Short mmCIF file of C-alpha atoms in Angstrom, two decimals:
data_model
loop_
_atom_site.label_atom_id
_atom_site.label_comp_id
_atom_site.label_asym_id
_atom_site.label_seq_id
_atom_site.Cartn_x
_atom_site.Cartn_y
_atom_site.Cartn_z
CA UNK A 1 73.29 92.81 124.72
CA UNK A 2 75.38 91.01 122.14
CA UNK A 3 73.08 92.12 119.35
CA UNK A 4 74.18 95.73 119.89
CA UNK A 5 77.83 94.77 119.63
CA UNK A 6 79.29 94.61 116.19
CA UNK A 7 82.00 92.29 115.21
CA UNK A 8 85.18 93.74 113.83
CA UNK A 9 85.90 90.76 111.65
CA UNK A 10 85.06 91.87 108.08
CA UNK A 11 87.01 95.12 107.97
CA UNK A 12 87.22 97.06 104.76
CA UNK A 13 90.99 97.09 104.67
CA UNK A 14 93.77 95.38 102.79
CA UNK A 15 93.99 91.88 104.17
CA UNK A 16 94.58 88.26 103.41
CA UNK A 17 92.73 85.41 105.11
CA UNK A 18 94.09 81.90 105.13
CA UNK A 19 91.60 79.21 106.05
CA UNK A 20 92.97 75.73 106.57
CA UNK A 21 90.72 72.70 106.40
CA UNK A 22 91.49 70.07 108.99
CA UNK A 23 89.71 67.12 107.38
CA UNK A 24 92.10 64.21 107.22
CA UNK A 25 92.98 62.89 103.78
CA UNK A 26 95.54 60.51 102.38
CA UNK A 27 98.45 62.42 100.89
CA UNK A 28 100.89 60.57 98.66
CA UNK A 29 104.21 62.14 97.72
CA UNK A 30 107.47 60.77 96.40
CA UNK A 31 108.93 60.70 99.92
CA UNK A 32 105.94 60.15 102.16
CA UNK A 33 102.62 58.35 102.28
CA UNK A 34 100.73 59.77 105.23
CA UNK A 35 97.53 61.51 106.24
CA UNK A 36 97.77 65.22 106.82
CA UNK A 37 96.51 68.69 106.00
CA UNK A 38 95.12 69.52 102.62
CA UNK A 39 96.92 72.60 101.29
CA UNK A 40 95.63 75.89 102.71
CA UNK A 41 93.56 78.07 100.39
CA UNK A 42 94.17 81.79 100.08
CA UNK A 43 91.11 83.96 99.46
CA UNK A 44 91.80 87.52 98.39
CA UNK A 45 89.87 90.54 99.60
CA UNK A 46 87.65 90.81 96.55
CA UNK A 47 86.60 87.16 96.75
CA UNK A 48 85.77 87.44 100.45
CA UNK A 49 83.77 90.66 100.23
CA UNK A 50 81.86 89.64 97.11
CA UNK A 51 80.69 86.37 98.66
CA UNK A 52 80.28 87.17 102.38
CA UNK A 53 78.32 89.80 104.27
CA UNK A 54 78.44 91.12 107.81
CA UNK A 55 75.15 89.32 108.42
CA UNK A 56 76.86 86.00 107.66
CA UNK A 57 79.21 86.56 110.59
CA UNK A 58 76.88 87.51 113.40
CA UNK A 59 75.58 84.14 114.59
CA UNK A 60 78.91 82.39 114.12
CA UNK A 61 80.82 85.07 116.04
CA UNK A 62 78.25 85.01 118.83
CA UNK A 63 78.76 81.24 119.10
CA UNK A 64 82.54 81.76 119.10
CA UNK A 65 82.35 84.13 122.07
CA UNK A 66 80.28 81.54 123.91
CA UNK A 67 82.97 78.95 123.21
CA UNK A 68 85.70 81.41 124.22
CA UNK A 69 84.06 81.97 127.62
CA UNK A 70 84.03 78.20 128.16
CA UNK A 71 87.71 77.78 127.30
CA UNK A 72 86.93 76.03 124.03
CA UNK A 73 88.98 78.31 121.76
CA UNK A 74 92.75 78.32 121.29
CA UNK A 75 93.57 82.03 120.94
CA UNK A 76 97.21 83.14 120.92
CA UNK A 77 98.02 86.75 121.69
CA UNK A 78 97.88 88.89 118.53
CA UNK A 79 101.04 90.08 116.88
CA UNK A 80 101.43 93.72 115.92
CA UNK A 81 103.89 95.28 113.49
CA UNK A 82 104.14 99.07 113.41
CA UNK A 83 105.17 100.84 110.21
CA UNK A 84 106.54 104.31 110.84
CA UNK A 85 106.05 107.03 108.28
CA UNK A 86 108.90 107.37 105.81
CA UNK A 87 109.39 108.34 102.20
CA UNK A 88 108.52 104.80 101.10
CA UNK A 89 105.94 103.54 103.61
CA UNK A 90 103.48 104.24 106.40
CA UNK A 91 102.28 105.35 108.74
CA UNK A 92 100.29 102.22 109.50
CA UNK A 93 100.21 98.92 111.27
CA UNK A 94 99.77 95.25 110.59
CA UNK A 95 97.90 92.85 112.87
CA UNK A 96 98.09 89.06 112.80
CA UNK A 97 95.45 87.15 114.71
CA UNK A 98 94.27 83.58 114.59
CA UNK A 99 92.40 80.91 116.45
CA UNK A 100 90.77 77.54 116.50
CA UNK A 101 87.30 76.81 117.90
CA UNK A 102 87.15 73.32 119.39
CA UNK A 103 85.50 70.65 117.25
CA UNK A 104 85.37 72.72 114.07
CA UNK A 105 87.02 71.57 110.83
CA UNK A 106 89.09 74.71 110.17
CA UNK A 107 91.46 77.11 111.86
CA UNK A 108 92.04 80.66 110.67
CA UNK A 109 94.97 83.05 110.54
CA UNK A 110 94.11 86.65 109.63
CA UNK A 111 96.56 89.30 108.54
CA UNK A 112 95.06 92.78 108.48
CA UNK A 113 97.00 95.77 107.21
CA UNK A 114 95.10 98.73 108.60
CA UNK A 115 95.38 102.35 109.63
CA UNK A 116 97.40 103.52 106.66
CA UNK A 117 95.86 106.90 107.21
CA UNK A 118 97.49 108.75 104.35
CA UNK A 119 96.41 106.26 101.71
CA UNK A 120 93.34 108.39 101.11
CA UNK A 121 95.57 111.23 100.13
CA UNK A 122 97.32 108.87 98.01
CA UNK A 123 60.20 96.40 114.96
CA UNK A 124 61.83 97.70 117.90
CA UNK A 125 62.20 101.29 118.93
CA UNK A 126 65.05 102.79 117.03
CA UNK A 127 68.34 103.02 118.86
CA UNK A 128 70.21 106.24 118.22
CA UNK A 129 73.67 105.02 117.29
CA UNK A 130 76.60 107.41 117.14
CA UNK A 131 79.80 106.86 115.19
CA UNK A 132 82.91 108.75 116.26
CA UNK A 133 85.28 108.15 113.39
CA UNK A 134 83.77 107.50 109.98
CA UNK A 135 86.25 105.36 108.11
CA UNK A 136 86.15 101.81 106.81
CA UNK A 137 85.64 100.15 110.19
CA UNK A 138 82.70 102.43 111.00
CA UNK A 139 80.95 101.36 107.81
CA UNK A 140 81.01 97.71 108.83
CA UNK A 141 79.93 98.64 112.35
CA UNK A 142 76.95 100.46 110.83
CA UNK A 143 76.11 97.55 108.53
CA UNK A 144 76.12 95.08 111.39
CA UNK A 145 74.16 97.36 113.72
CA UNK A 146 71.48 97.82 111.08
CA UNK A 147 71.40 94.06 110.48
CA UNK A 148 70.33 93.25 114.03
CA UNK A 149 68.05 96.18 114.99
CA UNK A 150 66.41 99.36 113.70
CA UNK A 151 68.74 102.33 114.12
CA UNK A 152 69.07 106.02 113.50
CA UNK A 153 72.66 107.02 112.88
CA UNK A 154 74.66 110.04 113.97
CA UNK A 155 78.11 110.69 112.59
CA UNK A 156 81.04 112.82 113.69
CA UNK A 157 84.60 112.82 112.40
CA UNK A 158 87.32 115.30 111.71
CA UNK A 159 86.80 114.46 108.05
CA UNK A 160 84.57 112.18 106.01
CA UNK A 161 81.41 112.30 108.14
CA UNK A 162 79.19 113.72 105.38
CA UNK A 163 80.29 111.08 102.89
CA UNK A 164 79.92 108.31 105.48
CA UNK A 165 76.40 109.39 106.43
CA UNK A 166 75.25 109.69 102.82
CA UNK A 167 76.69 106.32 101.82
CA UNK A 168 75.35 104.44 104.84
CA UNK A 169 71.91 106.04 104.60
CA UNK A 170 71.63 105.07 100.95
CA UNK A 171 72.95 101.54 101.48
CA UNK A 172 71.10 100.69 104.69
CA UNK A 173 67.92 102.70 104.23
CA UNK A 174 68.19 104.34 107.65
CA UNK A 175 68.40 108.03 108.54
CA UNK A 176 71.80 109.52 109.36
CA UNK A 177 72.57 112.90 110.86
CA UNK A 178 75.94 114.65 110.84
CA UNK A 179 76.81 116.69 113.92
CA UNK A 180 79.49 119.28 114.52
CA UNK A 181 81.07 117.86 117.67
CA UNK A 182 81.63 114.64 119.59
CA UNK A 183 79.91 116.28 122.56
CA UNK A 184 76.71 116.78 120.57
CA UNK A 185 76.85 113.19 119.34
CA UNK A 186 77.31 111.79 122.85
CA UNK A 187 74.33 113.69 124.23
CA UNK A 188 72.01 112.23 121.59
CA UNK A 189 73.26 108.63 121.42
CA UNK A 190 72.08 105.43 123.10
CA UNK A 191 75.00 103.50 121.64
CA UNK A 192 78.36 104.95 120.63
CA UNK A 193 80.91 103.26 118.42
CA UNK A 194 84.42 104.68 118.56
CA UNK A 195 86.87 103.67 115.87
CA UNK A 196 89.55 106.29 115.51
CA UNK A 197 93.23 105.81 114.67
CA UNK A 198 94.83 108.24 117.09
CA UNK A 199 96.13 108.12 120.64
CA UNK A 200 93.82 110.76 122.13
CA UNK A 201 90.52 110.25 123.93
CA UNK A 202 87.42 111.13 121.93
CA UNK A 203 84.72 111.79 124.54
CA UNK A 204 84.17 112.93 128.13
CA UNK A 205 82.04 111.56 130.94
CA UNK A 206 79.97 114.73 131.27
CA UNK A 207 78.93 114.48 127.61
CA UNK A 208 77.24 111.08 127.93
CA UNK A 209 73.50 110.46 127.84
CA UNK A 210 72.26 110.45 131.48
CA UNK A 211 69.71 107.76 130.57
CA UNK A 212 72.55 105.33 130.01
CA UNK A 213 74.81 104.52 127.09
CA UNK A 214 76.75 101.60 125.66
CA UNK A 215 80.16 102.56 124.30
CA UNK A 216 81.71 100.04 121.93
CA UNK A 217 85.37 100.94 121.63
CA UNK A 218 87.35 99.34 118.84
CA UNK A 219 90.06 101.86 118.06
CA UNK A 220 92.56 100.76 120.69
CA UNK A 221 94.43 97.64 119.67
CA UNK A 222 97.99 98.53 120.59
CA UNK A 223 99.63 100.27 123.56
CA UNK A 224 99.95 103.64 121.81
CA UNK A 225 96.20 104.05 121.26
CA UNK A 226 93.32 105.03 123.54
CA UNK A 227 89.85 106.46 122.98
CA UNK A 228 88.04 106.31 126.33
CA UNK A 229 89.16 108.38 129.36
CA UNK A 230 90.06 106.45 132.52
CA UNK A 231 87.27 108.11 134.54
CA UNK A 232 84.66 106.84 132.05
CA UNK A 233 86.12 103.34 132.25
CA UNK A 234 86.12 103.44 136.06
CA UNK A 235 82.48 104.59 136.15
CA UNK A 236 81.32 101.95 133.70
CA UNK A 237 80.21 98.37 133.71
CA UNK A 238 83.32 97.32 131.85
CA UNK A 239 83.19 94.33 129.48
CA UNK A 240 86.23 93.08 127.58
CA UNK A 241 86.40 90.82 124.58
CA UNK A 242 89.44 89.15 126.18
CA UNK A 243 90.87 90.66 129.36
CA UNK A 244 94.37 89.31 128.81
CA UNK A 245 94.45 91.43 125.62
CA UNK A 246 92.57 94.55 126.73
CA UNK A 247 94.83 94.89 129.75
CA UNK A 248 97.82 95.09 127.40
CA UNK A 249 96.57 96.78 124.22
CA UNK A 250 92.96 97.86 124.87
CA UNK A 251 91.23 100.64 126.75
CA UNK A 252 91.64 98.82 130.07
CA UNK A 253 95.37 99.39 129.83
CA UNK A 254 95.03 103.15 130.40
CA UNK A 255 92.70 102.71 133.39
CA UNK A 256 95.13 100.24 134.97
CA UNK A 257 98.03 102.64 134.36
CA UNK A 258 96.06 105.51 135.92
CA UNK A 259 95.36 103.40 139.00
CA UNK A 260 91.57 103.81 138.74
CA UNK A 261 90.84 100.14 137.92
CA UNK A 262 92.26 96.69 138.51
CA UNK A 263 91.47 93.54 136.59
CA UNK A 264 89.09 92.65 139.43
CA UNK A 265 86.91 95.56 138.26
CA UNK A 266 86.23 93.84 134.93
CA UNK A 267 82.52 92.98 135.04
CA UNK A 268 82.73 90.27 132.43
CA UNK A 269 84.24 89.08 129.22
CA UNK A 270 81.87 89.35 126.30
CA UNK A 271 81.32 85.61 126.01
CA UNK A 272 80.11 85.49 129.62
CA UNK A 273 77.40 88.01 128.80
CA UNK A 274 76.45 86.14 125.64
CA UNK A 275 76.24 82.90 127.62
CA UNK A 276 74.05 84.54 130.26
CA UNK A 277 76.62 83.89 132.98
CA UNK A 278 76.99 87.63 133.66
CA UNK A 279 74.38 90.37 133.36
CA UNK A 280 74.23 92.87 130.53
CA UNK A 281 72.39 96.16 130.99
CA UNK A 282 70.63 96.61 134.33
CA UNK A 283 69.39 100.18 134.17
CA UNK A 284 70.77 103.60 133.31
CA UNK A 285 74.38 102.50 133.25
CA UNK A 286 77.45 103.42 131.33
CA UNK A 287 78.62 100.22 129.69
CA UNK A 288 81.97 100.08 127.93
CA UNK A 289 82.69 97.15 125.63
CA UNK A 290 86.39 97.04 124.89
CA UNK A 291 87.06 95.26 121.59
CA UNK A 292 90.63 94.47 120.64
CA UNK A 293 89.66 91.62 118.33
CA UNK A 294 90.15 87.95 119.12
CA UNK A 295 91.20 84.89 117.21
CA UNK A 296 87.84 83.38 118.17
CA UNK A 297 86.10 85.83 115.87
CA UNK A 298 88.57 85.13 113.09
CA UNK A 299 88.14 81.39 113.50
CA UNK A 300 84.35 81.74 113.42
CA UNK A 301 84.18 83.87 110.30
CA UNK A 302 86.93 81.73 108.80
CA UNK A 303 84.65 78.72 109.13
CA UNK A 304 81.78 80.61 107.51
CA UNK A 305 84.13 81.73 104.74
CA UNK A 306 85.39 78.20 104.21
CA UNK A 307 81.88 76.79 104.04
CA UNK A 308 80.93 79.25 101.31
CA UNK A 309 84.15 79.87 99.41
CA UNK A 310 85.36 76.28 99.25
CA UNK A 311 82.34 75.57 97.08
CA UNK A 312 83.39 78.13 94.44
#
């Protein structure tokens, strides 16, 4: 189950990642002689992306979700800053997440500036994987999906689908098809990734593959966004990355507001499925995986980044 779920951690967006090593060392200053933190190191976007790949993150993030399900990760609620459109900025938003996985030598704080939509103006059977929304996040979703299993891609977006399909096909060596509607994409797909910036739903229940589908929703990460209709959520085996977040800023929020679900209807958090404590797919089901992003992921990839980049 987990292998069909792509981590959101290495987004292609403007960001800064601070990874702090926790190894104790003797620090001597004019005023103090004490053991404490070494200074944090700041790795810019180019350094991170030139030295790390999506494949580097998969095992570490899987382990982080296992730890999260066991209460072994300190994950504060994410902070969100909205930037309204004006003559000098926006529209866009800034997210700050962080976390610490127990018994690891680093903690991570991630600042991601995303969704500045007008910047552009300025050996298994193949899974058919659909991408609704074809921006930077979708590219990393495609890279990670192709890392863990053979896929055939289908792309739909209001703009950019042709370029996305051509780039991903050339980079990943897998076939991509561009379709003319989200309805067509849904009918053909075994797995659907949704990663759109708006506040409107992007699919309907009647469009979905009757043989079962896994919907991995990553576009909703603040209360103004939603991608999945409440009736789809209510009909699904619903899995959250962290229910305390998805109930506030994820897809679950809209189902709770509509009165069609309660938190008792949450089948599992993702770590519980990864650990084997809760079942994944059990037939021709609709499964919705609601990803708002957790500090556990950031801490996990932060550790991987530290292990590689601190040697530079």
